[in-house]
PDB file of C-alpha atoms in Angstrom:
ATOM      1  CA  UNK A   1      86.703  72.650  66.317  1.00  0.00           C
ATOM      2  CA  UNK A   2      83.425  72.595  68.258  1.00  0.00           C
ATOM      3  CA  UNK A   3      83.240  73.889  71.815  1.00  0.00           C
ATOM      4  CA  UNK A   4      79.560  72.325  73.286  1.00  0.00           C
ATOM      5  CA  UNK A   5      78.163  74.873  75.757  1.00  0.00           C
ATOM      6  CA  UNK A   6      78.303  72.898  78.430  1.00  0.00           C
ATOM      7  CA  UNK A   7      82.187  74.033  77.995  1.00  0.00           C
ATOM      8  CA  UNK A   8      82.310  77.514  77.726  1.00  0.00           C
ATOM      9  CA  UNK A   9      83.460  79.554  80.907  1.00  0.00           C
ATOM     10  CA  UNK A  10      81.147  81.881  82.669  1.00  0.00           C
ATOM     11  CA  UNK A  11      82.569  84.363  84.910  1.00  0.00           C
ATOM     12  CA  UNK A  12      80.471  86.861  86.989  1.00  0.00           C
ATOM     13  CA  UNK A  13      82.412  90.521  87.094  1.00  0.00           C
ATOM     14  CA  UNK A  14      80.930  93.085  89.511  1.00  0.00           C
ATOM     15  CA  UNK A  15      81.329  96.972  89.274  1.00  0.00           C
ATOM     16  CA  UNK A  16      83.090  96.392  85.654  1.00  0.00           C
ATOM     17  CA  UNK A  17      85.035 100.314  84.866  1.00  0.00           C
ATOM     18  CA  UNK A  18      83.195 101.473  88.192  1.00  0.00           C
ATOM     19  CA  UNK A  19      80.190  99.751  86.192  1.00  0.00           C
ATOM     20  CA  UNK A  20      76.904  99.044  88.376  1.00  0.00           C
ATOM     21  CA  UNK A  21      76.363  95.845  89.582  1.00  0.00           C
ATOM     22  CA  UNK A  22      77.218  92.446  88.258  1.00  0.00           C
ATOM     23  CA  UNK A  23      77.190  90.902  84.911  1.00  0.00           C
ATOM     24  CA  UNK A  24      77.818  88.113  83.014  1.00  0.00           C
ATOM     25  CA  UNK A  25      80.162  87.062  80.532  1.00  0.00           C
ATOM     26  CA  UNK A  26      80.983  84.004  78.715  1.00  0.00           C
ATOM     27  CA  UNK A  27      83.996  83.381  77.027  1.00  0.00           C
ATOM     28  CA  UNK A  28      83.296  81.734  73.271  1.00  0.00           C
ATOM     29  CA  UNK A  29      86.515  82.127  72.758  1.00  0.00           C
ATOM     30  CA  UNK A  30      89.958  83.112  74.872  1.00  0.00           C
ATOM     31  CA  UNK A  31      93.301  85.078  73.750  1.00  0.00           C
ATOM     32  CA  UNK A  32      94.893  82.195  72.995  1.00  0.00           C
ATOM     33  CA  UNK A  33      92.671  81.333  70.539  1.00  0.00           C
ATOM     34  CA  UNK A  34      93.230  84.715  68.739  1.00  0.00           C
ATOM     35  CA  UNK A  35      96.781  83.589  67.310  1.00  0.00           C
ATOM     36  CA  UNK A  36      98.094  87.337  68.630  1.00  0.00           C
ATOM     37  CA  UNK A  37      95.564  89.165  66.727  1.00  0.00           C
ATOM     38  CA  UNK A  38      92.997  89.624  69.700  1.00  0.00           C
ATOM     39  CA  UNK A  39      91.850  88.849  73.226  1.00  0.00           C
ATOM     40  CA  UNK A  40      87.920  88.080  73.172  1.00  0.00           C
ATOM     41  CA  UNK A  41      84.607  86.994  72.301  1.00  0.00           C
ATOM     42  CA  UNK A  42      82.233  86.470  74.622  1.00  0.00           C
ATOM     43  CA  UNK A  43      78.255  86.845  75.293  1.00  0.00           C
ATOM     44  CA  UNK A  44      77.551  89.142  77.737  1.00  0.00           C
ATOM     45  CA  UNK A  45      74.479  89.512  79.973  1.00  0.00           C
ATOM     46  CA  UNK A  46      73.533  92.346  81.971  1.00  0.00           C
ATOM     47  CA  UNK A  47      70.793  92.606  84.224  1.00  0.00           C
ATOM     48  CA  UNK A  48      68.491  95.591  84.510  1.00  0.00           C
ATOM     49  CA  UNK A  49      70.031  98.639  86.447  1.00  0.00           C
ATOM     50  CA  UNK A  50      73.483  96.872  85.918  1.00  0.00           C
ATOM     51  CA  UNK A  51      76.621  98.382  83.405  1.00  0.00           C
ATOM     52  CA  UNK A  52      79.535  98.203  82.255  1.00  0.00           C
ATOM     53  CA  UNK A  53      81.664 100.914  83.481  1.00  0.00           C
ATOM     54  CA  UNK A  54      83.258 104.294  80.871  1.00  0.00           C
ATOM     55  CA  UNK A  55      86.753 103.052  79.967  1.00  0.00           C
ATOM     56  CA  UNK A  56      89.142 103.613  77.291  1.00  0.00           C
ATOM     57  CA  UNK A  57      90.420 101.344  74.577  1.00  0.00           C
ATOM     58  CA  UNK A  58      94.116 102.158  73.939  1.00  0.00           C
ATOM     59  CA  UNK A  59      95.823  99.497  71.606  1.00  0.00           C
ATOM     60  CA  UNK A  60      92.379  97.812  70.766  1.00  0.00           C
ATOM     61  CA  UNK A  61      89.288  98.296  69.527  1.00  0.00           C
ATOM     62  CA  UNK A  62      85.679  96.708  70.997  1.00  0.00           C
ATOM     63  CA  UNK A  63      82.320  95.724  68.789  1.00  0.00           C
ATOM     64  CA  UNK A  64      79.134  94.806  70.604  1.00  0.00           C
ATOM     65  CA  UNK A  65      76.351  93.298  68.493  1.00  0.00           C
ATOM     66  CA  UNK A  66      72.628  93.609  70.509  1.00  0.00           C
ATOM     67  CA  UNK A  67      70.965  90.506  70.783  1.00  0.00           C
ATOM     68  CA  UNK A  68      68.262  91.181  73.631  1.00  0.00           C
ATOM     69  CA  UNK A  69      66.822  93.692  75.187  1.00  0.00           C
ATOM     70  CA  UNK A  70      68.331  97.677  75.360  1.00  0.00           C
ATOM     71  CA  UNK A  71      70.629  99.758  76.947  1.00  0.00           C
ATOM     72  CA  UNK A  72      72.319 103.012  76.752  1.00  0.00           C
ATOM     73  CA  UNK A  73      75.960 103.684  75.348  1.00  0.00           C
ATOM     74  CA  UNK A  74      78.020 106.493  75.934  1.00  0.00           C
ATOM     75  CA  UNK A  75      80.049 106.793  72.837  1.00  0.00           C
ATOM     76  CA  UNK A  76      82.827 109.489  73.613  1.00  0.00           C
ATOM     77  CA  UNK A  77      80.359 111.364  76.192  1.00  0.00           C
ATOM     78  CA  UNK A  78      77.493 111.107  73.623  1.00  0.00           C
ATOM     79  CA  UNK A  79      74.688 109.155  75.101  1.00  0.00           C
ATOM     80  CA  UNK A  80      72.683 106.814  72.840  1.00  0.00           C
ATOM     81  CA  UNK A  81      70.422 104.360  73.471  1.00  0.00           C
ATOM     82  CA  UNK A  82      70.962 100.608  71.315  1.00  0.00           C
ATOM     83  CA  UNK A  83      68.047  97.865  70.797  1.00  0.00           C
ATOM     84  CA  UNK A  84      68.385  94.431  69.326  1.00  0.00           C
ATOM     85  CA  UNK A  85      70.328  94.445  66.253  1.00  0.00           C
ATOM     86  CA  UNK A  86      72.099  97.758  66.513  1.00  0.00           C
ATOM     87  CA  UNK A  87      76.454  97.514  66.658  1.00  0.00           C
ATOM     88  CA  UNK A  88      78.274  99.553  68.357  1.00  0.00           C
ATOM     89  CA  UNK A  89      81.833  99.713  67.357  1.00  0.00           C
ATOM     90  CA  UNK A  90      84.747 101.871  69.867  1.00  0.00           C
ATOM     91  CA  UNK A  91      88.025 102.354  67.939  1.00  0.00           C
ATOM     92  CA  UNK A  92      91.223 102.798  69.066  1.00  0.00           C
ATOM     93  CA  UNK A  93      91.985 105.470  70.967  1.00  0.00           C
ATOM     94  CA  UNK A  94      88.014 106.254  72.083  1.00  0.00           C
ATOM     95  CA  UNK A  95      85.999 105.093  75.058  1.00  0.00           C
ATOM     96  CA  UNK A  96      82.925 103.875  75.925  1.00  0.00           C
ATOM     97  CA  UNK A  97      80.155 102.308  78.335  1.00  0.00           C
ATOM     98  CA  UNK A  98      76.791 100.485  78.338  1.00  0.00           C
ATOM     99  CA  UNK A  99      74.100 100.179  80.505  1.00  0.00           C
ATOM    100  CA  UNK A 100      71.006  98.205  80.765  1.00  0.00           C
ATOM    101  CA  UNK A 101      67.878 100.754  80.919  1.00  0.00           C
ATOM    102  CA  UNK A 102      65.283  98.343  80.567  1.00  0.00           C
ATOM    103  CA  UNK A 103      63.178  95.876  81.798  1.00  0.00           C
ATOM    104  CA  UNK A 104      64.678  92.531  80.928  1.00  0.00           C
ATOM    105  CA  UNK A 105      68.557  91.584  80.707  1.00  0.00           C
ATOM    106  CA  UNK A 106      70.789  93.030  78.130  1.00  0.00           C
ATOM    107  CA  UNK A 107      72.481  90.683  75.854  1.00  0.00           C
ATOM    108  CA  UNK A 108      75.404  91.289  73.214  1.00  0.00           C
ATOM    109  CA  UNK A 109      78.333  89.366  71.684  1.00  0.00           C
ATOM    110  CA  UNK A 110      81.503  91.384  72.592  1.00  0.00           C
ATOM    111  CA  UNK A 111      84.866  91.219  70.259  1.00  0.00           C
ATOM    112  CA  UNK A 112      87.460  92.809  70.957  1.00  0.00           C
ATOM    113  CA  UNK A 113      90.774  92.840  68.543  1.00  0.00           C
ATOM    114  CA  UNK A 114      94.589  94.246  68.751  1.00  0.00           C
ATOM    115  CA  UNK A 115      94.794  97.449  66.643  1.00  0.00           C
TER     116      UNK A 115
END
């Protein structure tokens, strides 16, 4: 199956977790297309100054994979900044946030899978 990107849904979410401003996010794939086993991929963009609110991942677990720009993750209340490339992975159980500290937008492909 090949979804053209012309296709994909784009939603704009504002104040994400209590997050800053608005960002971006486009669904590559939904829940239903996870066959149970998850609820999403998407590509996120977030503008400068803009986040994505501290929350808590309870029965799932979240990976982001940097593909532009940088930001700043709290990991469990430990603050650490991420660049192109770097992964940041939030078990089960743990929490986390990201926000865009620099100059251009922040992009990363989300997934996020049942425990």
């Amino acid at each position: 199956m090949i979804k053209e990107a012309a296709t994909l849904q784009i939603k704009e979410l504002e104040k994400r977790f209590d997050g800053k401003g608005k960002f971006t996010s486009k669904a590559l794939m939904g829940e239903d297309e996870f066959r149970g086993k998850g609820r999403m991929l998407a590509h996120n963009t977030i503008p400068p100054g803009a986040s994505i609110g501290f929350h808590k991942h309870e029965t799932d677990f979240e990976v982001y994979y940097i593909l532009r720009g940088e930001g700043l993750v709290d990991d469990n209340g430990v603050m650490k900044p991420v660049k192109v490339g770097d992964v940041i992975y939030t078990p089960p159980g743990e929490s986390h946030s990201i926000e865009n500290t620099g100059s251009e937008n922040l992009e990363f492909i989300a997934l996020i899978l049942f425990a």
